[in-house]
Structures are given as structure tokens and as C-alpha cells.
Short mmCIF file of C-alpha atoms in Angstrom, two decimals:
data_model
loop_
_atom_site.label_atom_id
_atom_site.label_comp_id
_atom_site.label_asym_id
_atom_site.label_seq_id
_atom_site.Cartn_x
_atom_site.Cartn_y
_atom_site.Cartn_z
CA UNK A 1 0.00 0.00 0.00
CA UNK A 2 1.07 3.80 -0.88
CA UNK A 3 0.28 6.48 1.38
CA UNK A 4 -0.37 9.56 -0.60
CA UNK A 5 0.15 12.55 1.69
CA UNK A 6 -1.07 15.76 0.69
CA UNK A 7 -1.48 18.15 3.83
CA UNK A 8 -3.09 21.18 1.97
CA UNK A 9 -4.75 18.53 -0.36
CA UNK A 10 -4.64 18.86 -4.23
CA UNK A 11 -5.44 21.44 -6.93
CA UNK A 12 -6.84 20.70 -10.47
CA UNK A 13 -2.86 21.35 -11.95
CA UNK A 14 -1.40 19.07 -9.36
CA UNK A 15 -4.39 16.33 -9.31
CA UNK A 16 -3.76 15.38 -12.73
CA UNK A 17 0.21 14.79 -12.00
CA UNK A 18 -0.76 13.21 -9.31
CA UNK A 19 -3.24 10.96 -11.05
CA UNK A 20 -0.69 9.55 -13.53
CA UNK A 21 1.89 8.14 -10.70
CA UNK A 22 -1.52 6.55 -9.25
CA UNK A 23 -1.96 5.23 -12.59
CA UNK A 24 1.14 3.54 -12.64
CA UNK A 25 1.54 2.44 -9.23
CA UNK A 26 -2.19 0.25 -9.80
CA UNK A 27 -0.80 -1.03 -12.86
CA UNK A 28 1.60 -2.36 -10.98
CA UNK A 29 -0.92 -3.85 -8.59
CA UNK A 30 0.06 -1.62 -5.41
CA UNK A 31 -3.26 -0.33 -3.67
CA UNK A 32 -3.27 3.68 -3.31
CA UNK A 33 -4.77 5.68 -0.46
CA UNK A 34 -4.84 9.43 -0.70
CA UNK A 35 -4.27 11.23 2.83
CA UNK A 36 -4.56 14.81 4.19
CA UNK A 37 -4.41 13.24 7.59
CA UNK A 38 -0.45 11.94 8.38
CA UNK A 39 -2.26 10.04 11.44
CA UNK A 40 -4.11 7.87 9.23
CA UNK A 41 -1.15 6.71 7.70
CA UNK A 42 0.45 3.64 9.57
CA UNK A 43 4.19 3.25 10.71
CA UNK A 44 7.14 1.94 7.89
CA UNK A 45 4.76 2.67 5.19
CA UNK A 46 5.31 3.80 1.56
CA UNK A 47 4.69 7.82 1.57
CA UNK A 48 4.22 9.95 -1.74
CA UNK A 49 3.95 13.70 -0.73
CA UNK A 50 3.96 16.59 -3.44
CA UNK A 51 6.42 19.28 -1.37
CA UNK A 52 9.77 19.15 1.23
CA UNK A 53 7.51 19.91 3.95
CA UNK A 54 5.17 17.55 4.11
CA UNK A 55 7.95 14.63 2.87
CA UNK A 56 10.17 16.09 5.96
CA UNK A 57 7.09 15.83 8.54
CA UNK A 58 6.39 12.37 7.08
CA UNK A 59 9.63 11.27 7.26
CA UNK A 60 10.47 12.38 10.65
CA UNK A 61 6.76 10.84 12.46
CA UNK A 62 5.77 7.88 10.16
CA UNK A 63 9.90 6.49 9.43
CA UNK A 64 8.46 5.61 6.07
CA UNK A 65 9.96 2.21 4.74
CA UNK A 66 9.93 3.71 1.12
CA UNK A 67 9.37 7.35 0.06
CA UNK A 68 8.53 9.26 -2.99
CA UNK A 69 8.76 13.18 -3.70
CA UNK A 70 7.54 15.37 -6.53
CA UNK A 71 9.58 18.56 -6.90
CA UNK A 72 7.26 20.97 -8.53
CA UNK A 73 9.09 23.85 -7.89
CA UNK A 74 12.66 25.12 -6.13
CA UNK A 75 10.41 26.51 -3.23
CA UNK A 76 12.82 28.56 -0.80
CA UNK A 77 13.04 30.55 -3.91
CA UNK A 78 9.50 31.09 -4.72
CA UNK A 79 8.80 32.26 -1.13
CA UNK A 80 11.26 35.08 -1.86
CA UNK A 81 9.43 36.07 -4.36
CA UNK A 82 5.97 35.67 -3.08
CA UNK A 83 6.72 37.66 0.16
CA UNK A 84 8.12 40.99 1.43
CA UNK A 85 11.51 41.01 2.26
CA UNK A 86 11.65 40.73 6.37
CA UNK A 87 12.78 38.55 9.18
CA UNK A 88 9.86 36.45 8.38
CA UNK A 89 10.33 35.92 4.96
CA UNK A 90 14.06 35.42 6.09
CA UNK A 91 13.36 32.62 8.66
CA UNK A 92 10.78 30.99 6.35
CA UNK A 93 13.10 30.76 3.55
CA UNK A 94 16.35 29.37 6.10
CA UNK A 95 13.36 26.66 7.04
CA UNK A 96 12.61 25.62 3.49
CA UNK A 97 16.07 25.26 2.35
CA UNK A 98 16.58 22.92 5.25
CA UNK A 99 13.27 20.70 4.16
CA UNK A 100 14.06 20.86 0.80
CA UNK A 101 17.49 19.80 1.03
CA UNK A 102 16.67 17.06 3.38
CA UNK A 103 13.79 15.79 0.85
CA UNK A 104 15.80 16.32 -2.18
CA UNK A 105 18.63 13.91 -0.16
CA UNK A 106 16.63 11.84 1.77
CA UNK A 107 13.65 10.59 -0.70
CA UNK A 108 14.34 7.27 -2.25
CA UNK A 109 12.49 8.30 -5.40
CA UNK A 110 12.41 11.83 -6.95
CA UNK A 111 10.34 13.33 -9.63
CA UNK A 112 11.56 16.70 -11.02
CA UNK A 113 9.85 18.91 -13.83
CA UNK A 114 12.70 19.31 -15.78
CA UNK A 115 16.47 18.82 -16.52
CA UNK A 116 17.32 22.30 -15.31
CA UNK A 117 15.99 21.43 -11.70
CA UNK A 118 18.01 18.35 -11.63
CA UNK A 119 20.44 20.69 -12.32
CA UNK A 120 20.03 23.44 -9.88
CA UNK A 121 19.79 20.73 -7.03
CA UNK A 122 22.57 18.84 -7.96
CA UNK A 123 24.33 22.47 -7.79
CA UNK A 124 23.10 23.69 -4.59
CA UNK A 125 22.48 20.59 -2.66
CA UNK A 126 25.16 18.16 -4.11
CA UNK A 127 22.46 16.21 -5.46
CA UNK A 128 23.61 13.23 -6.79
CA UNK A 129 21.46 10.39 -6.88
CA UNK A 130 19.58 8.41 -10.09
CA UNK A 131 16.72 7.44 -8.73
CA UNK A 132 14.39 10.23 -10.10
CA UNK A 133 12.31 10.96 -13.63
CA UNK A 134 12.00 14.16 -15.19
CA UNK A 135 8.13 14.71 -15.89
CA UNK A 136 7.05 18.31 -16.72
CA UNK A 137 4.02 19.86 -15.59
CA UNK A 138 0.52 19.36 -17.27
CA UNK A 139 -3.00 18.90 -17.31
CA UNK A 140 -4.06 18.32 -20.69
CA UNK A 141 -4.20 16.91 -23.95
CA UNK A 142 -4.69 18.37 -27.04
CA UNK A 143 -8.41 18.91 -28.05
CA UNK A 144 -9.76 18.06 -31.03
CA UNK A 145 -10.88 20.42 -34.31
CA UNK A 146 -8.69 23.90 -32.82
CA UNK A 147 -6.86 24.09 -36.02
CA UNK A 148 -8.90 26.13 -38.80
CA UNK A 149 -7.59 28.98 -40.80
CA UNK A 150 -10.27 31.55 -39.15
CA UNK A 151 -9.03 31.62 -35.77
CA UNK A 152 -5.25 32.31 -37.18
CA UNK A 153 -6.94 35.70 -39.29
CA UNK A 154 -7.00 38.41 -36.76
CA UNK A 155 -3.78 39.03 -34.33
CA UNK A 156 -6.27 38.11 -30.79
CA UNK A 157 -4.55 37.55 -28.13
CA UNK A 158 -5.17 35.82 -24.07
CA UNK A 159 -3.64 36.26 -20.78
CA UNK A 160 -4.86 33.57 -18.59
CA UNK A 161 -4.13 33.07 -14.86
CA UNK A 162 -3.75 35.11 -11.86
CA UNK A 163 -2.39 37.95 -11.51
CA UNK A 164 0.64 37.29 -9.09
CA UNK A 165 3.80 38.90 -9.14
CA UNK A 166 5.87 35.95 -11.05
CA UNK A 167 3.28 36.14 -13.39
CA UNK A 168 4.33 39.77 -15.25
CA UNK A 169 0.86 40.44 -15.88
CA UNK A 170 1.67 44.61 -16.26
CA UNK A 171 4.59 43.41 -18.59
CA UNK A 172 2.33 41.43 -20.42
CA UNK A 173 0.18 44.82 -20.94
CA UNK A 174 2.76 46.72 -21.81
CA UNK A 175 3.84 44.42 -24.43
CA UNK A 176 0.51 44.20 -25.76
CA UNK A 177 0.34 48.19 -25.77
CA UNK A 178 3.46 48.82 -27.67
CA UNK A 179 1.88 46.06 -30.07
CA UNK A 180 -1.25 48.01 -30.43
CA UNK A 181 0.80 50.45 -32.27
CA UNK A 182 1.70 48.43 -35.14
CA UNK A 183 -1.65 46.40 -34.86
CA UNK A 184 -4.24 48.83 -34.25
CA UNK A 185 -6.96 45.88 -34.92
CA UNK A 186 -5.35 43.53 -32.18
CA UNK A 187 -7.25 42.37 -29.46
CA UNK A 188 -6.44 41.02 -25.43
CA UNK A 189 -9.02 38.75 -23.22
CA UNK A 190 -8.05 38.04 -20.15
CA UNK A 191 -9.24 35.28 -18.22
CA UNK A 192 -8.88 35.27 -14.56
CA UNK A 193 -10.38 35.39 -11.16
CA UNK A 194 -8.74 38.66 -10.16
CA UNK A 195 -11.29 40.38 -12.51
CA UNK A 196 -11.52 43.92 -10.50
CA UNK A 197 -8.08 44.07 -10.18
CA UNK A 198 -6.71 43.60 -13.61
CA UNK A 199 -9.25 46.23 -14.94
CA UNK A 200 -7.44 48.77 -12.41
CA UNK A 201 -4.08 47.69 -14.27
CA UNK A 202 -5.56 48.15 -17.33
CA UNK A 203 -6.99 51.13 -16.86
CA UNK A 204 -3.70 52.28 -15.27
CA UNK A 205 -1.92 51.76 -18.40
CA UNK A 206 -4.48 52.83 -20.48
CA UNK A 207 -5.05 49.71 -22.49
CA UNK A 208 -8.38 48.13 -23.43
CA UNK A 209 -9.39 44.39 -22.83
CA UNK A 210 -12.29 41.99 -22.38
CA UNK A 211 -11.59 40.88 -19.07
CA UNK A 212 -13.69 38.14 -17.43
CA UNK A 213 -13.63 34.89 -15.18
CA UNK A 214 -14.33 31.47 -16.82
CA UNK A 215 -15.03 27.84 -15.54
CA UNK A 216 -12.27 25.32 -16.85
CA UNK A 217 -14.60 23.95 -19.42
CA UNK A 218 -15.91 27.58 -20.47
CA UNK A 219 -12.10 28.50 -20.53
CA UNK A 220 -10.93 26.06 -23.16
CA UNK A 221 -13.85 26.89 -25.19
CA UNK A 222 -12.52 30.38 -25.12
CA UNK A 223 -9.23 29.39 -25.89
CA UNK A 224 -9.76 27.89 -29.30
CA UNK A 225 -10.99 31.43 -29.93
CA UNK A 226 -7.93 33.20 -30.28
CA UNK A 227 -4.45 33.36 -32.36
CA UNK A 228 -1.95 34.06 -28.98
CA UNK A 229 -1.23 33.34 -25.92
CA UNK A 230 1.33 35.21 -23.11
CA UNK A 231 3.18 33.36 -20.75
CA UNK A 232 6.03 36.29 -20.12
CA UNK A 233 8.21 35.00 -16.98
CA UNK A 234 11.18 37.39 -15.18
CA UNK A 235 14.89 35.66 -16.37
CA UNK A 236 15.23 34.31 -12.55
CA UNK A 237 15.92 30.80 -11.27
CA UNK A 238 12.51 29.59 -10.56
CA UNK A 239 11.40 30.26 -14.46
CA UNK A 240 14.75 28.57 -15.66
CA UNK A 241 13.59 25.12 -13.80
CA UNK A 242 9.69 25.72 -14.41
CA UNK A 243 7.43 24.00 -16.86
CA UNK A 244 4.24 25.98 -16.29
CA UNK A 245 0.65 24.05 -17.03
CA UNK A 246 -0.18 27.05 -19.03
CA UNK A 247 1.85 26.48 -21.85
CA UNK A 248 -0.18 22.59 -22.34
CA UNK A 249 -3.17 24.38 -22.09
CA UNK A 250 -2.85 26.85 -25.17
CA UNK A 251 -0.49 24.50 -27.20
CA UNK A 252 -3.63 21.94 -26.36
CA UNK A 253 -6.49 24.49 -27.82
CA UNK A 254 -4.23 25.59 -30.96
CA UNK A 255 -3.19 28.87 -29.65
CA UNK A 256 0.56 30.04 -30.52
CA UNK A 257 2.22 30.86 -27.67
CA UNK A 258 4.41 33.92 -26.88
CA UNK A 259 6.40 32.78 -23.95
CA UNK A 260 9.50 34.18 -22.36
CA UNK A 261 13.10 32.22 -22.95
CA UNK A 262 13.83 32.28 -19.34
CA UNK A 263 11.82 29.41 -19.50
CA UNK A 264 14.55 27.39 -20.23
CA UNK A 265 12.61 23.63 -20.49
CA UNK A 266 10.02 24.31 -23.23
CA UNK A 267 13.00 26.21 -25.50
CA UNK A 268 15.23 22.88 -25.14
CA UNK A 269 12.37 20.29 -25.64
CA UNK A 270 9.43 22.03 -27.93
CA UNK A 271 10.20 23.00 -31.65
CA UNK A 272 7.69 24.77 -34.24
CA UNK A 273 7.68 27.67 -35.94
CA UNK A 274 4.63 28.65 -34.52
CA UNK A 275 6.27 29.01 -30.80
CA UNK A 276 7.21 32.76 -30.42
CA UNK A 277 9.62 32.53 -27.47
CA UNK A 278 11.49 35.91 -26.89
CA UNK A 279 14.27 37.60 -24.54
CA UNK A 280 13.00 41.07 -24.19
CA UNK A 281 10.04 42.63 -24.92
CA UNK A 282 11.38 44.45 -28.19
CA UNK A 283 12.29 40.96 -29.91
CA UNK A 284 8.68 39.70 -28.47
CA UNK A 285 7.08 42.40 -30.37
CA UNK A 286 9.28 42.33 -33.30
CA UNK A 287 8.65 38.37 -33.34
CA UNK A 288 4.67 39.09 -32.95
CA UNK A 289 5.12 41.04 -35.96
CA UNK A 290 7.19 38.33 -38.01
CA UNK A 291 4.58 35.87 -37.20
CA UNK A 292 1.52 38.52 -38.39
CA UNK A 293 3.56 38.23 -42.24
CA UNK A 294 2.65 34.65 -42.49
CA UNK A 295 0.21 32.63 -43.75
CA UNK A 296 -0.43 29.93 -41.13
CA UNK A 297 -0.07 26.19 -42.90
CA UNK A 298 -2.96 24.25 -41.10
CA UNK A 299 -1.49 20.90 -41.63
CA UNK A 300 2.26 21.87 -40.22
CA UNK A 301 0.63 23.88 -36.78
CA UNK A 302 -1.59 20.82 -36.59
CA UNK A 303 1.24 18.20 -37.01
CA UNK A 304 3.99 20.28 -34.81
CA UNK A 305 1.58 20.30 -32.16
CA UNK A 306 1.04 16.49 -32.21
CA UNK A 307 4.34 15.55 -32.03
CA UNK A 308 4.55 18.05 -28.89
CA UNK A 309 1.92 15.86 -27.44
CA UNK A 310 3.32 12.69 -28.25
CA UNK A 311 6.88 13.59 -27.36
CA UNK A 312 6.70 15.90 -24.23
CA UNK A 313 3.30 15.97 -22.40
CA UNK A 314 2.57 12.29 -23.32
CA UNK A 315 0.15 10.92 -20.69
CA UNK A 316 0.18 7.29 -21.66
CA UNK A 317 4.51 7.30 -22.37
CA UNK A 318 4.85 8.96 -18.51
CA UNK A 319 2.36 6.19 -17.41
CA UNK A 320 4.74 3.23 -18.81
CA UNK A 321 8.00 5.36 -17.59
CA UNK A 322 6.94 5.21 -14.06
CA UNK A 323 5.63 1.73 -14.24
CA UNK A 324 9.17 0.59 -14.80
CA UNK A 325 10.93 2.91 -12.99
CA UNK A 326 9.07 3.74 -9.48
CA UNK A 327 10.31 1.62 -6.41
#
């Protein structure tokens, strides 16, 4: 039996991850039991758990006889980001370094989201141990009959997701506005819970946009609606190891994406002309403007995002991987 520990229990993104280890693991013919409750879960037994805290807590009460970590992101990092700089931000950060180098040493199975957070651990922890997989993030497959001509006419663009800091939703906006002066006829919908606020920001900046919150299922209806979509990311260590859901999702409804280079995973494993991935926001409008010149070949966008289905965010391939590979 594995013990599935998720403390703060799981989001759509993470569920699906999740999902496909479960997947494997009954394949296998191990029984699964998902857990926000670490006393349910009986001494020596096999532990999963989705962050270094939670594996640390686990590891220290339960003495697990097997363990299993997913990495999803280099978190003392992200904290530093998500917080004001102060002693607790400080002392939270000093804490998560020391969970997350004890997981990252400690687990007998890792799973990271790309070769660049191998990397980063094996540079700041001494990380050297084989018994991981490399899985990037995502929660979706590509849906069927996105790919017709009309969609690809008009330069529309999206921006969907919240509106925290990592997220550069006012650089987003000002790409878009320096855009709008080339492309007077271009258009941005934004999709996202933090309606009120992003109207402030766009009203700050002066730029116009349909802004509105969608269900899941109303969102990738939307999707297949437009020609772009933004996923601009600060050059900074937790884009260079990221693989965010986002970019599945609009490669999955046929959108092209315009995503930052920082995010060093998707440049080294996705290929197609119709990726615009940029260093600055010059060269991202410049690139924008490129793309505008051509006449997008149905059959090539359709094909090049296939094989990035089949290759990279491959549900059924990951399933088999971890079949032969988990403890």
C-alpha cells in the first residue's frame, strides 16, 4: 500500500500529476490511499507527498519504509518572491532550504519537472542520486478540431491566470500596448479570477481588454478562440527550472504561444515555428510582428503540435516510464 500525503490537499494542476503516478503504481498492482491526515497513515509505510515539507514531517513521524517526492518547484526561492523582504520571509526561507534539502537527499524516489531542476539541485544541494524521472508539468491533452484557418486571421490575443507577481501580468500589458501600435486591430481577453483588479491595471496603463472569469470547461472553449497566448516569466531561477501548465493548455487548444526564454525547459524540448519565445520585450514584439507576415499552414501547426503531445506531455509514455521505474 502507498500512502499519498497531501497536507493542503490537491489542486486541479497538481491532481492530474498526481493521477498519472496513481496510474502507474495500480498497474503495478500496489493499492493507493490518498491522505490529508499523516495520522491515518500507519508506521514503515510507503509515503508519496507533493512538497519538502510535508515529505520532511512524514519522514520524521511515520519512518516511512519507502518514500517518494515530486519537486514541482525550487520553493525557498519562490517564497522570496511571493513575500516581502523581512525577518519572516528570512526565517521561512532558512526553514525551506533545510526541508528541501533534506527531501531532495533523503527521498528514495524523486520526480523533477525538468532537466534544469536536476540541475540546480545537484548544484546547490550536491544532489547526486539516479533514482528520479524528469516529468514536466501538465493537465491536458490536445483537443480536437482547434486548427482552422479563421481563428489564425485576426492578431487576438489571451492572458490567462492570476495575476501574481511571477506572473508579469503589467509586462504582459505593456507588451501588448506597444503592439497596439503596429496592430491597431489587435485584441487582449483576459481570463482570470482577479477580474476587479486587472481592470485597475488596465486602466492604469491605459489599455483596453475583455476581461472576465471562466469555468475550466468555459475556458478552453474560449481558448480555441484566439491566435496568442502570453506566458512572459522574469529571467530568474525559478522560471529557468519551471514547466508551467499554461503552456499545455494553449499549445492543447491551438493557440501560438508567446512565452518568455527564461523558461529554459520548453526552448530545449518544444520546436515549431509557430512558438514565439522571446528575450525582451522588443524581440517579443518584433517576433509578434514576423509571425503577423505569415500565412499559417494548417497541416504543419496541426502536425507540430502532435508531435509536442506525443513527445513531451505524453500521458500514456509517462504512465509506462513510471511503471518501470518507481520503487
Amino acid at each position: 500500500m502507498y500512502y499519498f500525503y497531501f497536507s493542503e490537499g490537491l489542486s486541479a494542476a497538481t491532481e492530474f500529476y498526481v493521477n498519472m503516478i496513481r496510474d502507474a503504481l495500480l498497474k503495478r498492482g500496489e493499492k493507493v490511499s490518498y491522505t490529508q491526515n499523516l495520522k491515518g497513515i500507519p508506521m514503515h509505510s510507503k509515503i508519496l507527498t507533493i512538497n519538502d515539507k510535508d515529505f520532511y514531517i512524514a519522514y520524521k513521524f511515520k519512518k516511512p519504509s519507502l518514500t517518494i517526492n515530486w519537486f514541482q518547484g525550487i520553493t525557498p526561492e519562490e517564497i522570496s518572491l511571493m513575500f516581502d523582504r523581512n525577518l519572516y520571509t528570512r526565517l521561512k526561507v532558512i526553514g525551506r532550504t533545510y526541508t528541501e534539502r533534506f527531501a531532495v537527499r533523503h527521498s528514495d524516489f524523486n520526480l523533477f519537472v525538468s532537466e534544469q531542476m536536476l540541475e540546480h539541485y545537484k548544484n546547490k544541494y550536491g544532489y547526486s542520486g539516479k533514482e528520479h524521472v524528469i516529468m514536466p508539468c501538465f493537465n491536458s491533452s490536445l483537443q480536437d478540431d482547434v486548427f482552422y484557418s479563421s481563428r489564425y486571421e485576426n492578431p487576438s490575443f489571451v492572458y490567462a491566470g492570476n495575476l501574481a507577481a511571477w506572473q508579469c501580468f503589467e509586462k504582459t500589458i505593456t507588451i501588448f500596448k506597444n503592439l497596439k501600435k503596429f496592430l491597431p486591430d489587435a485584441t487582449l481577453s483576459i481570463f482570470t479570477f482577479e477580474v476587479d483588479k486587472a481592470k485597475r491595471i488596465l486602466a492604469q496603463n491605459g489599455v483596453e481588454a475583455e476581461v472576465s472569469n471562466k469555468s475550466v470547461i468555459e475556458l478552453n472553449i474560449e481558448l480555441r478562440k484566439h491566435k496568442y497566448g502570453f506566458i512572459v516569466r522574469d529571467d530568474i531561477a525559478v522560471n529557468h527550472v519551471a514547466t508551467p501548465t499554461k503552456m499545455a493548455n494553449y499549445v492543447g487548444a491551438g493557440l501560438i504561444p508567446v512565452f518568455s526564454n527564461s523558461l529554459k525547459a520548453f526552448n530545449q524540448n518544444l520546436k515549431s515555428e509557430y512558438l514565439i519565445s522571446f528575450s525582451n520585450e522588443q524581440e517579443c514584439v518584433e517576433k509578434i510582428l514576423e509571425m503577423e507576415k505569415k500565412n499559417i499552414n494548417i497541416e504543419q501547426i496541426k502536425g507540430d503540435y502532435e508531435l509536442m503531445f506525443s513527445k513531451y506531455w505524453n500521458e500514456k509514455s509517462y504512465i509506462e516510464k513510471l511503471l518501470s521505474t518507481l520503487p
